[in-house]
Tab-separated table of C-alpha atoms and ligand atoms in Angstrom:
chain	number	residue	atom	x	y	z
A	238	UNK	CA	74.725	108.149	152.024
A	239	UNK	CA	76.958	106.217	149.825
A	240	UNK	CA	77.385	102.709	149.648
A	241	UNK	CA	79.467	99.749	148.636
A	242	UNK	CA	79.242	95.741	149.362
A	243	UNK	CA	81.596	92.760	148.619
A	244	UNK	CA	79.813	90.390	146.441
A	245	UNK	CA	80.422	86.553	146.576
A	246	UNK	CA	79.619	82.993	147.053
A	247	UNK	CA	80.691	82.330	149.978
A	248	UNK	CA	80.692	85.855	151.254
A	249	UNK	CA	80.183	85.697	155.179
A	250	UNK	CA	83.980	84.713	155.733
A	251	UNK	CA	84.963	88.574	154.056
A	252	UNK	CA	86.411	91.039	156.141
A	253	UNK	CA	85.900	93.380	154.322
A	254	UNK	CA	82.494	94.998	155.696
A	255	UNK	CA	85.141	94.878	158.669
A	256	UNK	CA	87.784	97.080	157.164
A	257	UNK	CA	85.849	99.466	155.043
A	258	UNK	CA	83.721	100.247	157.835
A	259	UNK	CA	86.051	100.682	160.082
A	260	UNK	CA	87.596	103.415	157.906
A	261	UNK	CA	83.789	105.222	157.207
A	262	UNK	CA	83.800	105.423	161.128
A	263	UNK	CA	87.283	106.778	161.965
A	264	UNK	CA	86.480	109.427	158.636
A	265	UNK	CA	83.237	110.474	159.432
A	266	UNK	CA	82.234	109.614	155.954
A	267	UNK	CA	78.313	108.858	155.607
A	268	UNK	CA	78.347	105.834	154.099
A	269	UNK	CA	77.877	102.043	155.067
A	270	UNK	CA	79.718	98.593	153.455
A	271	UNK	CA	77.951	95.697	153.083
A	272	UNK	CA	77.733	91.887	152.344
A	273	UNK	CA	76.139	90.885	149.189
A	274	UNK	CA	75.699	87.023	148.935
A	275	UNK	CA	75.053	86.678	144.767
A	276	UNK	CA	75.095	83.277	142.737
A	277	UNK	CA	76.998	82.554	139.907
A	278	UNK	CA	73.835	82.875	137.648
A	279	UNK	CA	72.450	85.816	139.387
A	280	UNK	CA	75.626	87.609	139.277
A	281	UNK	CA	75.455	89.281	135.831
A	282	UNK	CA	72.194	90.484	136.835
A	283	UNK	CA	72.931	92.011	140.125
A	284	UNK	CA	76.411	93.753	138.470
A	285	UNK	CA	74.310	95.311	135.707
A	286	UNK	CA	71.807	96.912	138.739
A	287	UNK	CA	74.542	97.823	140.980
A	288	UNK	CA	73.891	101.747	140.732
A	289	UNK	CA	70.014	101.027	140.696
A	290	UNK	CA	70.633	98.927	143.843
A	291	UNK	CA	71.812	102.370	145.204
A	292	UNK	CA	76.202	101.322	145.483
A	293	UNK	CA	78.839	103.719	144.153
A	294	UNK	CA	81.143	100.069	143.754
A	295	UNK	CA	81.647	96.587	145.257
A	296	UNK	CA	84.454	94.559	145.927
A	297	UNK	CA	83.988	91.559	144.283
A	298	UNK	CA	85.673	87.869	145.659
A	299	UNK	CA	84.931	83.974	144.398
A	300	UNK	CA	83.877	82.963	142.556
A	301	UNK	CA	83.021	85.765	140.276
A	302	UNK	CA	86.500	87.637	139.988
A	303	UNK	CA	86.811	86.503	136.245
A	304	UNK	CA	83.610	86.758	135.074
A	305	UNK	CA	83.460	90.304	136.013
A	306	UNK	CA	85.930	90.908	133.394
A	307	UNK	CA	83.678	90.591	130.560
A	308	UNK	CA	80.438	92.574	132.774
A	309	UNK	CA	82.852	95.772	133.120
A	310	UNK	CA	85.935	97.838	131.771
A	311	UNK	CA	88.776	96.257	132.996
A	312	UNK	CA	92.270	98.626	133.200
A	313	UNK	CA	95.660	97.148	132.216
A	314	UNK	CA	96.237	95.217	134.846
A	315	UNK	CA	93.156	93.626	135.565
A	316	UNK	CA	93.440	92.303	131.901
A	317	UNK	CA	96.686	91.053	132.559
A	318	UNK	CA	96.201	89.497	135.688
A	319	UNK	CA	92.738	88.035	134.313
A	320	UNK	CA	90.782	88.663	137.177
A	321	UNK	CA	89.299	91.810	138.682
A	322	UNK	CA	88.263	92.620	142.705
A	323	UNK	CA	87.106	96.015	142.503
A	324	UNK	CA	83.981	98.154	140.826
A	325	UNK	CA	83.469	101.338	140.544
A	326	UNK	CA	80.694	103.781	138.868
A	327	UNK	CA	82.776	106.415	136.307
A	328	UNK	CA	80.576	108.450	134.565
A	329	UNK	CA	77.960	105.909	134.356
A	330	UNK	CA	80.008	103.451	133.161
A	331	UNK	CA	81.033	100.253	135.162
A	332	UNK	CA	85.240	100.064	135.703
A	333	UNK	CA	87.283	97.575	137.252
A	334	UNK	CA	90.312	96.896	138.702
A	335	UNK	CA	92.691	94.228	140.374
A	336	UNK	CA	93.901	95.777	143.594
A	337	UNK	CA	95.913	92.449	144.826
A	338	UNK	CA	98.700	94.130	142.807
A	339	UNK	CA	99.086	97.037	144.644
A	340	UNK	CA	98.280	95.862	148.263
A	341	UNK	CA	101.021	93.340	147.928
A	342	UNK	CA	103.628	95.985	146.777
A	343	UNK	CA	102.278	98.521	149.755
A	344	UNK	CA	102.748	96.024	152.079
A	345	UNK	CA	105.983	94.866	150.927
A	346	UNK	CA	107.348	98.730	150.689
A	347	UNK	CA	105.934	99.437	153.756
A	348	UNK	CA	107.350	96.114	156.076
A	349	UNK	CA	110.576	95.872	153.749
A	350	UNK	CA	111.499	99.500	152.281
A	351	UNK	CA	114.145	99.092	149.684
A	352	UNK	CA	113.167	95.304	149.051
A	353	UNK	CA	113.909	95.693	145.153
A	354	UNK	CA	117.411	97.253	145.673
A	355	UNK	CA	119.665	94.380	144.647
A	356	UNK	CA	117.392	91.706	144.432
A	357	UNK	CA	118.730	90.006	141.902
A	358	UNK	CA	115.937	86.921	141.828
A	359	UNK	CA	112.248	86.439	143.480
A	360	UNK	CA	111.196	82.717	143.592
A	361	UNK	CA	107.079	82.584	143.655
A	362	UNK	CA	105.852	79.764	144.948
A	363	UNK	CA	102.314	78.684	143.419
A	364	UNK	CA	100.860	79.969	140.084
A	365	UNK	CA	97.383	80.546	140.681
A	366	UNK	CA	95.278	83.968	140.608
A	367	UNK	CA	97.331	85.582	143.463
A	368	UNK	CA	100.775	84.617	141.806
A	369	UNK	CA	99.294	86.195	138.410
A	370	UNK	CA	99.356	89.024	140.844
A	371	UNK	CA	101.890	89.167	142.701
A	372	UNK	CA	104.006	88.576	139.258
A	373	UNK	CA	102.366	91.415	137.263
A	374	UNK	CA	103.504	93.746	140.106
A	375	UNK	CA	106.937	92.403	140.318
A	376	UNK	CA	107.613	92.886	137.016
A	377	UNK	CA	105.975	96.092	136.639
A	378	UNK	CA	108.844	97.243	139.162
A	379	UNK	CA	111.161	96.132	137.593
A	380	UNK	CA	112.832	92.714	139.230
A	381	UNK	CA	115.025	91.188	136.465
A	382	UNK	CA	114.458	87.722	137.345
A	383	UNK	CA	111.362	85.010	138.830
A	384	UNK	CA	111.111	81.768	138.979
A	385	UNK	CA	108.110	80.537	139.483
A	386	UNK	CA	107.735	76.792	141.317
A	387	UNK	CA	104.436	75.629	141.365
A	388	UNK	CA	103.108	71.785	142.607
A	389	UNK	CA	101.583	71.392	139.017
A	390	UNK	CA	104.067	72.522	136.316
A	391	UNK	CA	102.242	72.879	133.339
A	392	UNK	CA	100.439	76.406	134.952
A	393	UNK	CA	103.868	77.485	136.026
A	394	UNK	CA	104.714	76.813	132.608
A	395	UNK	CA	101.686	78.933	131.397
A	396	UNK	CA	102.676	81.830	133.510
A	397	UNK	CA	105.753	82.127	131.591
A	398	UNK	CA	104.074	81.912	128.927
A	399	UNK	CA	101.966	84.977	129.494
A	400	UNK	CA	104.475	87.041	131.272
A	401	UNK	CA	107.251	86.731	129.577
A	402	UNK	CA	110.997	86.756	129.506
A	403	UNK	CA	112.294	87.752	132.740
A	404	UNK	CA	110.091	84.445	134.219
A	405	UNK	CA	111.908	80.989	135.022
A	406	UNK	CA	110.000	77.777	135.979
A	407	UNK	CA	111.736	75.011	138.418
A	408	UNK	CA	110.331	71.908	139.514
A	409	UNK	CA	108.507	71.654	142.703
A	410	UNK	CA	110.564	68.892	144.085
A	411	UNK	CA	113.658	71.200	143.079
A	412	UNK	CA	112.025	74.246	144.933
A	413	UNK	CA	115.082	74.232	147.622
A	414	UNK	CA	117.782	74.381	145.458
A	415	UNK	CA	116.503	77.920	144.125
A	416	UNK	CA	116.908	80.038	147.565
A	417	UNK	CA	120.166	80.390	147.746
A	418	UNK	CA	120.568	83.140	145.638
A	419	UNK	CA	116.725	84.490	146.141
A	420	UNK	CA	116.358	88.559	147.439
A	421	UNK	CA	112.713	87.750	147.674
A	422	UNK	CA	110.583	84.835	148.520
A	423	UNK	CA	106.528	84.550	147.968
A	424	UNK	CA	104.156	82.090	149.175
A	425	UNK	CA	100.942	82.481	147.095
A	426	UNK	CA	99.680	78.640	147.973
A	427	UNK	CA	97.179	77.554	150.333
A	428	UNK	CA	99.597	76.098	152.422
A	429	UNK	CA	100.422	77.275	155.543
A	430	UNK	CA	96.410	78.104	155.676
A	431	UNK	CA	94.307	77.315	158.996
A	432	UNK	CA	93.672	73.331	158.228
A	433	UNK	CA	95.959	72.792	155.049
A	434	UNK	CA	99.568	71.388	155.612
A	435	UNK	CA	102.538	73.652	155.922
A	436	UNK	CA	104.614	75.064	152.934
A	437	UNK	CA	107.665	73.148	153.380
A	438	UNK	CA	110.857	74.875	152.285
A	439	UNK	CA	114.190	75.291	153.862
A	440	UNK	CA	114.652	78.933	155.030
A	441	UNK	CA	117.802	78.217	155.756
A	442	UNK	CA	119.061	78.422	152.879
A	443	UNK	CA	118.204	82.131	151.369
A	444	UNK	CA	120.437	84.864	152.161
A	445	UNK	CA	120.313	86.986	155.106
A	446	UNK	CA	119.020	90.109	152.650
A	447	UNK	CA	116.683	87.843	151.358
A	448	UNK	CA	112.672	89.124	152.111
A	449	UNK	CA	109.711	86.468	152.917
A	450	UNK	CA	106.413	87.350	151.786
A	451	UNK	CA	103.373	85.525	152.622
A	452	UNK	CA	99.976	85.966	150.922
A	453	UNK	CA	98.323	83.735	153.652
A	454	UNK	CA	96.758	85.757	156.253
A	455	UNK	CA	94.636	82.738	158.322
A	456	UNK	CA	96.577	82.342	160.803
A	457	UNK	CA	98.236	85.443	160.665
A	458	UNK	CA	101.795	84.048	161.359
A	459	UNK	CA	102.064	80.758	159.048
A	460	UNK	CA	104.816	78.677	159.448
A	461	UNK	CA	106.812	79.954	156.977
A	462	UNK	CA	106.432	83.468	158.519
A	463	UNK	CA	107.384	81.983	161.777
A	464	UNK	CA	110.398	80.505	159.955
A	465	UNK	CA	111.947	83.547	158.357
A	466	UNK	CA	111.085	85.804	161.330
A	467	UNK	CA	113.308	83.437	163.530
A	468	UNK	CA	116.224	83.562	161.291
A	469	UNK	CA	116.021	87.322	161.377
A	470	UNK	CA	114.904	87.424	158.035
A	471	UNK	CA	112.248	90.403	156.967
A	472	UNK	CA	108.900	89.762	156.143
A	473	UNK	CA	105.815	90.701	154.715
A	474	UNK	CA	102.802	89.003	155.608
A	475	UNK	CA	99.492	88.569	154.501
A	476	UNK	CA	97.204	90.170	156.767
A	477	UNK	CA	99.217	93.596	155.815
A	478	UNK	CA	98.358	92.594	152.191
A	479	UNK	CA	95.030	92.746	152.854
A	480	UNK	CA	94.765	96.040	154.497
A	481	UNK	CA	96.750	97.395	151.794
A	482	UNK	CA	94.719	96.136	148.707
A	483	UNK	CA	91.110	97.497	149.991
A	484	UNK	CA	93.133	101.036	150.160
A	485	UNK	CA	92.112	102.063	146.181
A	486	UNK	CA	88.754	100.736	146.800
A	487	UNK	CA	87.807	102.710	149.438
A	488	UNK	CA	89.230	106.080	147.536
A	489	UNK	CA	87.363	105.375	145.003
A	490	UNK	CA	83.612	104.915	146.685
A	491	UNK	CA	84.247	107.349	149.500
A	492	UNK	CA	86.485	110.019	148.020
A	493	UNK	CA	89.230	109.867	150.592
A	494	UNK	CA	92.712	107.750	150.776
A	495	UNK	CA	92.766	105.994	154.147
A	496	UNK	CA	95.583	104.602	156.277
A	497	UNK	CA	96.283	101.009	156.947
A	498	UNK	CA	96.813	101.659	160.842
A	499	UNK	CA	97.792	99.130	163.649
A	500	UNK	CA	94.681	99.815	165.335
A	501	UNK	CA	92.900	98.690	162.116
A	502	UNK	CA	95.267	95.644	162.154
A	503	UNK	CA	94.936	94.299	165.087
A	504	UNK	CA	90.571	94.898	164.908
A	505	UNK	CA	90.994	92.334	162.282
A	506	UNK	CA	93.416	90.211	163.445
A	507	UNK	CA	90.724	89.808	166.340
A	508	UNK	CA	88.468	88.788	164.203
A	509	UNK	CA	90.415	86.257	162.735
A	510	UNK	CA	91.347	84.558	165.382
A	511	UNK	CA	87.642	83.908	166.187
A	512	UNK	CA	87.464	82.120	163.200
B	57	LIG	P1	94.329	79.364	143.520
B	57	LIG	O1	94.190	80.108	142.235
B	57	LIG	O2	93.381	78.274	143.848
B	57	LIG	O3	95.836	78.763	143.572
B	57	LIG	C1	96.233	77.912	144.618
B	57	LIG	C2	97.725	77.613	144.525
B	57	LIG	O4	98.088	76.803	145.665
B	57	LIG	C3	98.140	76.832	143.274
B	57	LIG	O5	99.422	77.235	142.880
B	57	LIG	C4	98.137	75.390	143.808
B	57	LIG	O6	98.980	74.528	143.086
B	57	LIG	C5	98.714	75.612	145.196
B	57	LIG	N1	98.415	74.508	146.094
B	57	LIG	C6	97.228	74.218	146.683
B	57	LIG	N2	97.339	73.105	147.457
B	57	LIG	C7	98.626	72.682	147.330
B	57	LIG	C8	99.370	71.588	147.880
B	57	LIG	N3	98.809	70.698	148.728
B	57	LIG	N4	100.679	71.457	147.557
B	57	LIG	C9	101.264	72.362	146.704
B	57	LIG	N5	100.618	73.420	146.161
B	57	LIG	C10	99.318	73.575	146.471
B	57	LIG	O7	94.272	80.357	144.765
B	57	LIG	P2	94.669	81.929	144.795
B	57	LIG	O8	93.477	82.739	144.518
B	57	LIG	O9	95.896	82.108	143.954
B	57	LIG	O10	95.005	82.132	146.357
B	57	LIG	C11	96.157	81.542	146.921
B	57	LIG	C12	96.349	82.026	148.361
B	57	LIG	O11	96.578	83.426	148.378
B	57	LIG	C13	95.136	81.788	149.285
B	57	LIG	O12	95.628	81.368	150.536
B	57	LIG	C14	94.483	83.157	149.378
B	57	LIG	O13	93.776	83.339	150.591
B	57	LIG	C15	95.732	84.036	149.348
B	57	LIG	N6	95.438	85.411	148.939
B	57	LIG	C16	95.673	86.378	149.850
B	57	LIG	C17	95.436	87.694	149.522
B	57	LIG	C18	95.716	88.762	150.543
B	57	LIG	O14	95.237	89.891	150.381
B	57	LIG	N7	96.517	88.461	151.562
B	57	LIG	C19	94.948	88.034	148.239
B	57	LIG	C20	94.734	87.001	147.313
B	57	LIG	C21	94.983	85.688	147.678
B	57	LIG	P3	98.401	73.665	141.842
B	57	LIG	O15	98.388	74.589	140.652
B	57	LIG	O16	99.361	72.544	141.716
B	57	LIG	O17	97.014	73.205	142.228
């Protein structure tokens, strides 16, 4: 049998036990995914003894997705983004991985095919881990312009620093004024989340091509969601991105390439409303 976990502190909240065994059912795959509650001091420890511990791989969430960096391989984009989520076992040696990138441009593709065809501008709103993320991919497919507006300028500021020239900072106060010309639209703040206060932002304003992408996924309509789906807009949300990033993961462990389906959707959509 093999096996995988999602190691963090905090780790009861992940639903990712959910997902992955949802998709060992529905394959017939022998294999089981578990939670693995680990410290910040314990956590070099317990990485070093995954295969001894009998897993093929872990996810791996806060707040340990930096240090893991240094404890493993990391590819290209996990260096870039600074922060990894996924281990795997290669020939005895530990690699890892950032699959945010990818589940946010699956999800995108899939709920908005053709989303990069004459985008001219994304505006990403926030500038923490997830918009390191979310910007990596962007750029990687080629969208010629982002600005990124974030509440506290100077780590906007150091995202363009990092990234590059194709990246624009505005002011948060300002953060209106740059939808009018926008093809694409990111939250990758907290707000929005179950208990913090909503992104506010005038959806109004974007075009009608224009795409709204939210990486929130509790609840799984947000205001802003709710906002761009009632002007007709399409969207992206992030429940979907979810799904989509544990994808690579579970090829990796379990040797196959599973589907994000709606049944799987709406299993965990269940389970976050309980929340
Ligand atoms: P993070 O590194 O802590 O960054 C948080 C961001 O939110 C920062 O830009 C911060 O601005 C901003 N922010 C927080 N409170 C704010 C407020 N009151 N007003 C304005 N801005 C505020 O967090 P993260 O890891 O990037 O995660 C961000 C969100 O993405 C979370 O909701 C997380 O659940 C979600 N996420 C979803 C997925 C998915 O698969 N759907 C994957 C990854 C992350 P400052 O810099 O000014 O503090």
């Amino acid at each position: 049998m093999r096996a995988a976990c999602v190691i963090g502190w905090p780790v009861e909240h992940s639903r990712s036990p959910l997902i992955h065994n949802y998709w060992l059912k529905a394959y017939g795959i022998d294999g089981e995914y578990r939670h693995e509650l680990v410290p910040r001091e314990e956590f070099a420890a317990f990485v070093g003894s995954l295969a001894a511990r009998g897993y093929v791989g872990a996810n791996v969430t806060l707040p340990h997705k930096e240090a893991v960096l240094t404890l493993s391989q990391p590819d290209e984009r996990a260096r870039a983004v600074g922060a990894a989520n996924t281990l795997w076992l290669e020939n005895g040696a530990l690699r890892s991985t950032n699959t945010d990138v990818e589940g946010f441009l699956d999800n995108l593709d899939a709920c908005a095919p053709n989303w990069h065809c004459d985008l001219g501008k994304a505006v990403v709103i926030g500038a923490g881990g997830a918009a390191r993320a979310v910007i990596y991919g962007l750029l990687g497919r080629g969208v010629p312009r982002i600005v990124v507006v974030n509440r506290t300028a100077d780590r906007a500021a150091a995202l363009r620093a990092s990234f590059g020239g194709r990246m624009e900072n505005a002011p948060w106060n300002d953060r209106n004024e740059t939808l009018g010309d926008a093809g694409l639209l990111v939250n990758t703040t907290t707000l929005g989340m179950q208990g913090q206060p909503a992104l506010e932002l005038e959806v109004a304003r974007l075009p009608t091509r224009a795409v709204v992408a939210d990486l929130v996924y509790v609840p799984s309509v947000t205001p802003l969601m709710a906002a761009a789906k009632a002007r007709g807009l399409r969207t992206a949300d992030g429940l979907g991105m979810l799904l989509h990033q544990a994808v690579r993961g579970f090829a990796l462990w379990f040797g196959r390439k599973p589907t994000v389906t709606s049944e799987l959707r709406t299993l965990v959509e269940a389970d976050l409303a309980k929340a």
